[in-house]
mmCIF file of C-alpha atoms in Angstrom:
data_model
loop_
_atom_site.group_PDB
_atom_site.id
_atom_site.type_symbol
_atom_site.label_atom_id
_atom_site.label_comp_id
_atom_site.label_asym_id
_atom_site.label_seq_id
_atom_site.Cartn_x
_atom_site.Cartn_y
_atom_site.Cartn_z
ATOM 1 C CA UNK A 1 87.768 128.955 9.697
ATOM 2 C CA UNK A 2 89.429 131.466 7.643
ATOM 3 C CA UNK A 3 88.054 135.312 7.376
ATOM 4 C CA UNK A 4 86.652 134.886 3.831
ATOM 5 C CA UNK A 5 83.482 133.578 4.662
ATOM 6 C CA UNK A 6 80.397 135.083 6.057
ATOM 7 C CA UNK A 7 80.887 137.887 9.147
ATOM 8 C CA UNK A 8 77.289 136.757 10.545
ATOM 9 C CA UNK A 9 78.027 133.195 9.721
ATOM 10 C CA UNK A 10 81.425 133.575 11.595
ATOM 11 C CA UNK A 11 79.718 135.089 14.514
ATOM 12 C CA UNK A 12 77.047 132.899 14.694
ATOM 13 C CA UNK A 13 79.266 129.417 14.629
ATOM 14 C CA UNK A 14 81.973 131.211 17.369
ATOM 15 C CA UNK A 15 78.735 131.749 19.819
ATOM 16 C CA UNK A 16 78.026 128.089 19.246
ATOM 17 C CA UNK A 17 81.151 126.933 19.979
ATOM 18 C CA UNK A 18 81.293 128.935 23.109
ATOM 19 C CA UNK A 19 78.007 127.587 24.162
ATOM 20 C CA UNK A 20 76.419 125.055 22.889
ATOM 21 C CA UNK A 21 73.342 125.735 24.455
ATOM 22 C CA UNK A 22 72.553 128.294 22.661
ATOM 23 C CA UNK A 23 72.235 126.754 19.594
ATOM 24 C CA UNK A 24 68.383 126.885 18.020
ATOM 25 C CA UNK A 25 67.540 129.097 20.991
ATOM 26 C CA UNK A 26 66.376 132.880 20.319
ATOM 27 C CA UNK A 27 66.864 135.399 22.937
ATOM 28 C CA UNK A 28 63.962 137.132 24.625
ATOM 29 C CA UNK A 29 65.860 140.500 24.514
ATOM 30 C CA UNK A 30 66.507 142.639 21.356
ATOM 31 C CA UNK A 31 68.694 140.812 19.238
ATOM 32 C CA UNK A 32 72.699 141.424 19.197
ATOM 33 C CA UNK A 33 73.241 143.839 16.111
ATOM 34 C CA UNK A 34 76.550 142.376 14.071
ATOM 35 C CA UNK A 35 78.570 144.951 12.617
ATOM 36 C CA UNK A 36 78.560 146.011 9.059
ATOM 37 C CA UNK A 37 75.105 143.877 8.084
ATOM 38 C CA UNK A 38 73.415 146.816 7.682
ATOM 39 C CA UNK A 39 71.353 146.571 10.971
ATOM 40 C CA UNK A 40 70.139 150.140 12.484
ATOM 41 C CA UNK A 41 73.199 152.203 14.122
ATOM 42 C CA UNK A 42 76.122 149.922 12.467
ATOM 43 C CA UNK A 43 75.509 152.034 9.380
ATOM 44 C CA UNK A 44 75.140 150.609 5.331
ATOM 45 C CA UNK A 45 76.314 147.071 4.927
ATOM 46 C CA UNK A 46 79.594 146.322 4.055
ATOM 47 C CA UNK A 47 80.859 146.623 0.233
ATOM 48 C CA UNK A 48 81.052 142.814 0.258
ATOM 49 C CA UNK A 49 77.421 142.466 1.230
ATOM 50 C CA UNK A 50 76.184 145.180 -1.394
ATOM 51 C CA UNK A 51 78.346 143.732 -4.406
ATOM 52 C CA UNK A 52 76.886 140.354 -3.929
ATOM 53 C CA UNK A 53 73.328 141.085 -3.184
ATOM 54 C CA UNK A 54 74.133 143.217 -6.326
ATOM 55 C CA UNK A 55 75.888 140.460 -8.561
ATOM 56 C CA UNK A 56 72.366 138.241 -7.755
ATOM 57 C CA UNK A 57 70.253 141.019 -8.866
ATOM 58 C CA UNK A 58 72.328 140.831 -12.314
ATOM 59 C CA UNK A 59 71.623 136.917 -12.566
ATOM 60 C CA UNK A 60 67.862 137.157 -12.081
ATOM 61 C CA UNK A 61 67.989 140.024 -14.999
ATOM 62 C CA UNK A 62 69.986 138.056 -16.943
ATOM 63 C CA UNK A 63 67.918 135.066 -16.305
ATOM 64 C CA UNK A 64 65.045 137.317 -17.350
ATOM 65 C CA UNK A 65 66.486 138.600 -20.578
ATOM 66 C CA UNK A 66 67.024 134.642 -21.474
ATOM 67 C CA UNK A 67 63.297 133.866 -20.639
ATOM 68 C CA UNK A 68 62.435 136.743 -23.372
ATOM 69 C CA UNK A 69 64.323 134.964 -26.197
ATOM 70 C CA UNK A 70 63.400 131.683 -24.827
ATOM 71 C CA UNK A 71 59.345 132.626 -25.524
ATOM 72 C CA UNK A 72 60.436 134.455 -28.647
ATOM 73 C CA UNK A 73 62.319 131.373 -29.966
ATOM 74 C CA UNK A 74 58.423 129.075 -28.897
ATOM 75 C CA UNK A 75 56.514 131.836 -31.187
ATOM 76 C CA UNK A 76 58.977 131.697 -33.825
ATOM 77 C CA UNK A 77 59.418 128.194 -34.263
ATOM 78 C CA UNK A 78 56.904 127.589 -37.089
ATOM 79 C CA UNK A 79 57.842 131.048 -38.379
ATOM 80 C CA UNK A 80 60.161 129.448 -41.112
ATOM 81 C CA UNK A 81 58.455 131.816 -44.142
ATOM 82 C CA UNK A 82 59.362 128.872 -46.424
ATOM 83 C CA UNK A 83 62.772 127.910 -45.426
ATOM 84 C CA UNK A 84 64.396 125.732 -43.477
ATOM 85 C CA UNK A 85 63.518 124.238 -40.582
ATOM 86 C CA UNK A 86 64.916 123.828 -36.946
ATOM 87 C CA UNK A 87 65.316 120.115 -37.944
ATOM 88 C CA UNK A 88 67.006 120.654 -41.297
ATOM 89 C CA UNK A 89 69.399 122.704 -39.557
ATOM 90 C CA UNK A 90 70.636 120.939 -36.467
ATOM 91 C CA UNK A 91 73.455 119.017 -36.093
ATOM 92 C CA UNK A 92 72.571 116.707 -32.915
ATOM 93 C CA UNK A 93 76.381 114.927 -32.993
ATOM 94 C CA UNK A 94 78.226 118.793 -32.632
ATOM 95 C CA UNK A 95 75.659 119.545 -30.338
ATOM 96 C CA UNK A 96 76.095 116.893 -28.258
ATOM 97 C CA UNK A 97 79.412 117.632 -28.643
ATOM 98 C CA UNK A 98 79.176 121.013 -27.471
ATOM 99 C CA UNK A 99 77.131 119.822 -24.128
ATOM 100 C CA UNK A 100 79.453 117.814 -23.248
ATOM 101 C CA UNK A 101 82.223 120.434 -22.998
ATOM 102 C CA UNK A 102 80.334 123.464 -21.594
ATOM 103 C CA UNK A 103 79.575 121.122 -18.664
ATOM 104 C CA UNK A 104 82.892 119.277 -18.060
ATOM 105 C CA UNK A 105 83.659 123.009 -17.591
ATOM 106 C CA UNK A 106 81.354 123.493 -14.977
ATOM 107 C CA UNK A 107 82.658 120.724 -13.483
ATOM 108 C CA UNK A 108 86.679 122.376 -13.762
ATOM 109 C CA UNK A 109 85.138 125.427 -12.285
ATOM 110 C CA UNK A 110 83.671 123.787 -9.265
ATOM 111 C CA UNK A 111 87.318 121.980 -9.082
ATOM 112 C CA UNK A 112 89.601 125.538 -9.064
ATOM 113 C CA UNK A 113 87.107 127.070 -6.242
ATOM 114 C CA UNK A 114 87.804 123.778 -4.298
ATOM 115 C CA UNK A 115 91.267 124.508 -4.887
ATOM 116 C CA UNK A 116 90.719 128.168 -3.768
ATOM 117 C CA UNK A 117 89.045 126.943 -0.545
ATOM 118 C CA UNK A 118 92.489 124.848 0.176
ATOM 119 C CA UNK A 119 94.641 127.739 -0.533
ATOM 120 C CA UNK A 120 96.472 125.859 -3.140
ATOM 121 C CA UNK A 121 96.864 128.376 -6.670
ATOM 122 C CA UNK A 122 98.666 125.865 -8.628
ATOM 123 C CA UNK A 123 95.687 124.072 -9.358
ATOM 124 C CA UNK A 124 93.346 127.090 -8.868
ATOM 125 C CA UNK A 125 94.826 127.881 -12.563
ATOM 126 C CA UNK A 126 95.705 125.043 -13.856
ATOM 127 C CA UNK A 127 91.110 123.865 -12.983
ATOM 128 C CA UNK A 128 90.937 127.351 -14.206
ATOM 129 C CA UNK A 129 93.187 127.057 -17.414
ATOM 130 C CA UNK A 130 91.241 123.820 -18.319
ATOM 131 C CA UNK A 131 87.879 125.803 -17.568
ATOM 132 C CA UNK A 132 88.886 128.230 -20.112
ATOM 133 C CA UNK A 133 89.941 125.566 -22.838
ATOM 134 C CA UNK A 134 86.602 124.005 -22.408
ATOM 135 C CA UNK A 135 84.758 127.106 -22.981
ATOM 136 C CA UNK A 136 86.661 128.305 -25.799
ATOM 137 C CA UNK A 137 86.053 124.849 -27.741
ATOM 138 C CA UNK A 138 82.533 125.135 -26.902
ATOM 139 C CA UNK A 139 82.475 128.807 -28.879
ATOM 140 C CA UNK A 140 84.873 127.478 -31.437
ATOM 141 C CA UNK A 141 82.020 124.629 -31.945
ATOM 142 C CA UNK A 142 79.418 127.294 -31.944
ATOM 143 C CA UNK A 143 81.315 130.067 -34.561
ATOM 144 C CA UNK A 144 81.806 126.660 -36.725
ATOM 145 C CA UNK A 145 77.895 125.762 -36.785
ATOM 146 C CA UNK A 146 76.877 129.608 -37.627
ATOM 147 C CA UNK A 147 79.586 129.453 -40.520
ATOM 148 C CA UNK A 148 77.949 126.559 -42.094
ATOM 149 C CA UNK A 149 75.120 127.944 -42.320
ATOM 150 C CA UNK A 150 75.895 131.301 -43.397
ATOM 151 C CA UNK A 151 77.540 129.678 -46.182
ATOM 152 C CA UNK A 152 74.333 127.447 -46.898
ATOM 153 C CA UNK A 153 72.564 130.808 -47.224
ATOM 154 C CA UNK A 154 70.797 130.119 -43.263
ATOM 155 C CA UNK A 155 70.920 133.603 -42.096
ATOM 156 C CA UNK A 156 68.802 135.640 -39.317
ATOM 157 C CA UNK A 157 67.174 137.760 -42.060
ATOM 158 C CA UNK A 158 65.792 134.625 -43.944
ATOM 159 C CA UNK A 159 62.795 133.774 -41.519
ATOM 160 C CA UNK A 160 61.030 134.684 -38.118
ATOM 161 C CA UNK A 161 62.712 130.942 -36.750
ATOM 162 C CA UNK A 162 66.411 131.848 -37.863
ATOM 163 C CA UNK A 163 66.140 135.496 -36.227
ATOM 164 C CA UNK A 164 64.966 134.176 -33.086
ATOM 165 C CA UNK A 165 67.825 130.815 -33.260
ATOM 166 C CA UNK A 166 70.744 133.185 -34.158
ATOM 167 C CA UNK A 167 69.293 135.327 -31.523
ATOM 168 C CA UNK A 168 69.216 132.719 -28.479
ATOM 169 C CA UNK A 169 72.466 130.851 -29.241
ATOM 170 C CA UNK A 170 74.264 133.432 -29.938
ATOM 171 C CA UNK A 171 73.798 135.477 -26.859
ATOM 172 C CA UNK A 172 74.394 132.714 -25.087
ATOM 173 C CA UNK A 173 77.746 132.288 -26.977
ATOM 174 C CA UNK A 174 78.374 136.145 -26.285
ATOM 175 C CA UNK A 175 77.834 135.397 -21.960
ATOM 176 C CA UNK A 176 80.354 132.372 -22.514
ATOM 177 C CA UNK A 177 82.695 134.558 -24.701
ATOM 178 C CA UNK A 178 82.769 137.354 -21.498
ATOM 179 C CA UNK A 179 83.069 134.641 -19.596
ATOM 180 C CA UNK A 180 86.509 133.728 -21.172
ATOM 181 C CA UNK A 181 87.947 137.306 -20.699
ATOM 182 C CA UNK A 182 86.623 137.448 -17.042
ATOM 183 C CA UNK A 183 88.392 134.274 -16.146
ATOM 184 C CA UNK A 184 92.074 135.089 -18.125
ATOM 185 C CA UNK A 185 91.240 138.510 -16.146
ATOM 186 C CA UNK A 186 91.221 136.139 -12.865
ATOM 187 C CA UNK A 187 93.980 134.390 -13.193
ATOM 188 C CA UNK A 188 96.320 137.317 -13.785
ATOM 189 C CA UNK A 189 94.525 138.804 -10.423
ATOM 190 C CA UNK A 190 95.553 135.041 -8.712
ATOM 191 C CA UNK A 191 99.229 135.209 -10.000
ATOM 192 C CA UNK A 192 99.735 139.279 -8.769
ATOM 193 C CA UNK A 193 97.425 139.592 -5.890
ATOM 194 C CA UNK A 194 97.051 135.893 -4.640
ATOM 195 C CA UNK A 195 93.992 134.656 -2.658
ATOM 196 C CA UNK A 196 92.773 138.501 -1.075
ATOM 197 C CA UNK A 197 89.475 138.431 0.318
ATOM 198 C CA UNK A 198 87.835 140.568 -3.010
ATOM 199 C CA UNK A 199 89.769 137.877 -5.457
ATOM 200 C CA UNK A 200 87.692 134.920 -3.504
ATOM 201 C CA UNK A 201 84.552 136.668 -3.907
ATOM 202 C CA UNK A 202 85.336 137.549 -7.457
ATOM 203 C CA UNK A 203 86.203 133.942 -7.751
ATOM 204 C CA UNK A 204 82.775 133.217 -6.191
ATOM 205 C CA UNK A 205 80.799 134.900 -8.417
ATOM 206 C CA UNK A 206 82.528 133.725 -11.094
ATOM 207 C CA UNK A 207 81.213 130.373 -10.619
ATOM 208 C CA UNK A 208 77.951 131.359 -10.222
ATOM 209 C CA UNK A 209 77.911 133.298 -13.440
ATOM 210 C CA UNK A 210 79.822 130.344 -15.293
ATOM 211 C CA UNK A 211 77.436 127.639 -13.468
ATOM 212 C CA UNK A 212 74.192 129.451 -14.453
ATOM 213 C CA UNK A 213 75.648 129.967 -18.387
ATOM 214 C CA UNK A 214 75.643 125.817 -18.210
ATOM 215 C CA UNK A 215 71.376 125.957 -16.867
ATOM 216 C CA UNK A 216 70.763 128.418 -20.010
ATOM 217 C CA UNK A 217 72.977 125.956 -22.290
ATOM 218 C CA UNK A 218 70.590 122.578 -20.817
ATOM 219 C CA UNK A 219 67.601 124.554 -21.795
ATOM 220 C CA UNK A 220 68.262 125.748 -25.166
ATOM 221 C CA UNK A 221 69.832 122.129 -25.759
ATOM 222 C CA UNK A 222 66.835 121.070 -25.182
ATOM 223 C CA UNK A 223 64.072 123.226 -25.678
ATOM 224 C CA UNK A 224 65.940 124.248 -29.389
ATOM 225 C CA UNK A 225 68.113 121.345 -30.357
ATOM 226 C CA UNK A 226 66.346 118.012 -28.754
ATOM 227 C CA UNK A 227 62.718 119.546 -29.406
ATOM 228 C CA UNK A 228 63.100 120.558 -32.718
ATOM 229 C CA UNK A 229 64.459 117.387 -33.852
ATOM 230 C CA UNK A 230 62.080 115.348 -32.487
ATOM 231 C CA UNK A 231 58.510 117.851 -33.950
#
């Protein structure tokens, strides 16, 4: 058991493993207060506690701020003022093409924090590395589709539908394109600092922030792309 993981967690599986007993029964007494968990006398929870519970509370308003342009895209969708519509402008074989990447890069970014749990930062960057390929051919892909149609004369200011398309994709493109910096910004932290407690839990919610970009990407896939060219 190494000291990156959970204080309470730590506690709790050392008491276990002292006495077995224990285990699913709760003391009669006042329960043991554990250091730093923000319990009564111990004081405010550690900075570890309040950066994650804090790092959550930025997904779920993220999460939220996606919802909004989700229901703006389902009001918009008919919205085409004469132009264009979703179906005319989707390209299902790019798109497909562009699924298929974001989440083999999900799947290199579960592989590096496996690596990170065994210690091992060769392939920590090189999961990493391929992580970041991934995503940037998944923006190249995107930056390619938005050209097109620019050029085709498919812009946000030509309809109610476009405004709210451009709008969805590309803040999801923006999230992916932070994404990119956040993880080169990783891997130089890896290669001078090495596996510190704060890198693995920047490495941790890296994940989750790169894992929930992929949930967004399966709904507008589907919601934008697969819907609208099957109405």
């Amino acid at each position: 058991m190494t000291d990156t993981g959970l204080p309470a967690s730590v506690e709790a599986i050392r008491r276990v493993r002292e006495d077995p007993h224990r285990l699913g029964h709760r003391a009669h007494g006042p329960a043991e207060i554990i250091a730093g968990a923000g319990h009564g006398m111990t004081g405010p929870a550690s900075k570890r506690i309040i950066v994650g519970y804090g790092f959550w509370i930025y997904l779920l308003s993220d999460i939220v701020v996606f919802s909004c342009f989700f229901a703006a895209f389902a009001v918009q969708r008919g919205a085409t003022a004469g132009g264009p519509t979703i179906d005319q402008i989707v390209e299902v074989p790019r798109v497909a093409m562009q699924t298929a990447v974001l989440l083999l890069s999900s799947y290199t970014c579960m592989l590096s924090f496996a690596a990170t749990n065994a210690r091992s930062q060769l392939w920590t960057q090189i999961f990493l590395a391929a992580t970041g390929i991934l995503g940037l051919v998944f923006i190249l892909l995107e930056l390619q589709e938005f050209a097109e149609l620019v050029q085709r004369g498919i812009t946000p200011q030509r309809s109610g539908m476009l405004t709210s398309f451009f709008g969805l994709v590309g803040l999801h493109g923006l999230h992916v394109s932070v994404g990119l910096l956040w993880l080169a910004t990783m891997m130089a932290q890896i290669v001078v600092k090495g596996f510190r407690r704060e890198i693995v839990h920047r490495l941790i919610c890296f994940n989750l922030f790169w894992h929930a970009l992929d949930i967004v990407w399966i709904g507008i896939f589907t919601i934008v792309y697969l819907m609208g060219v099957g109405q």
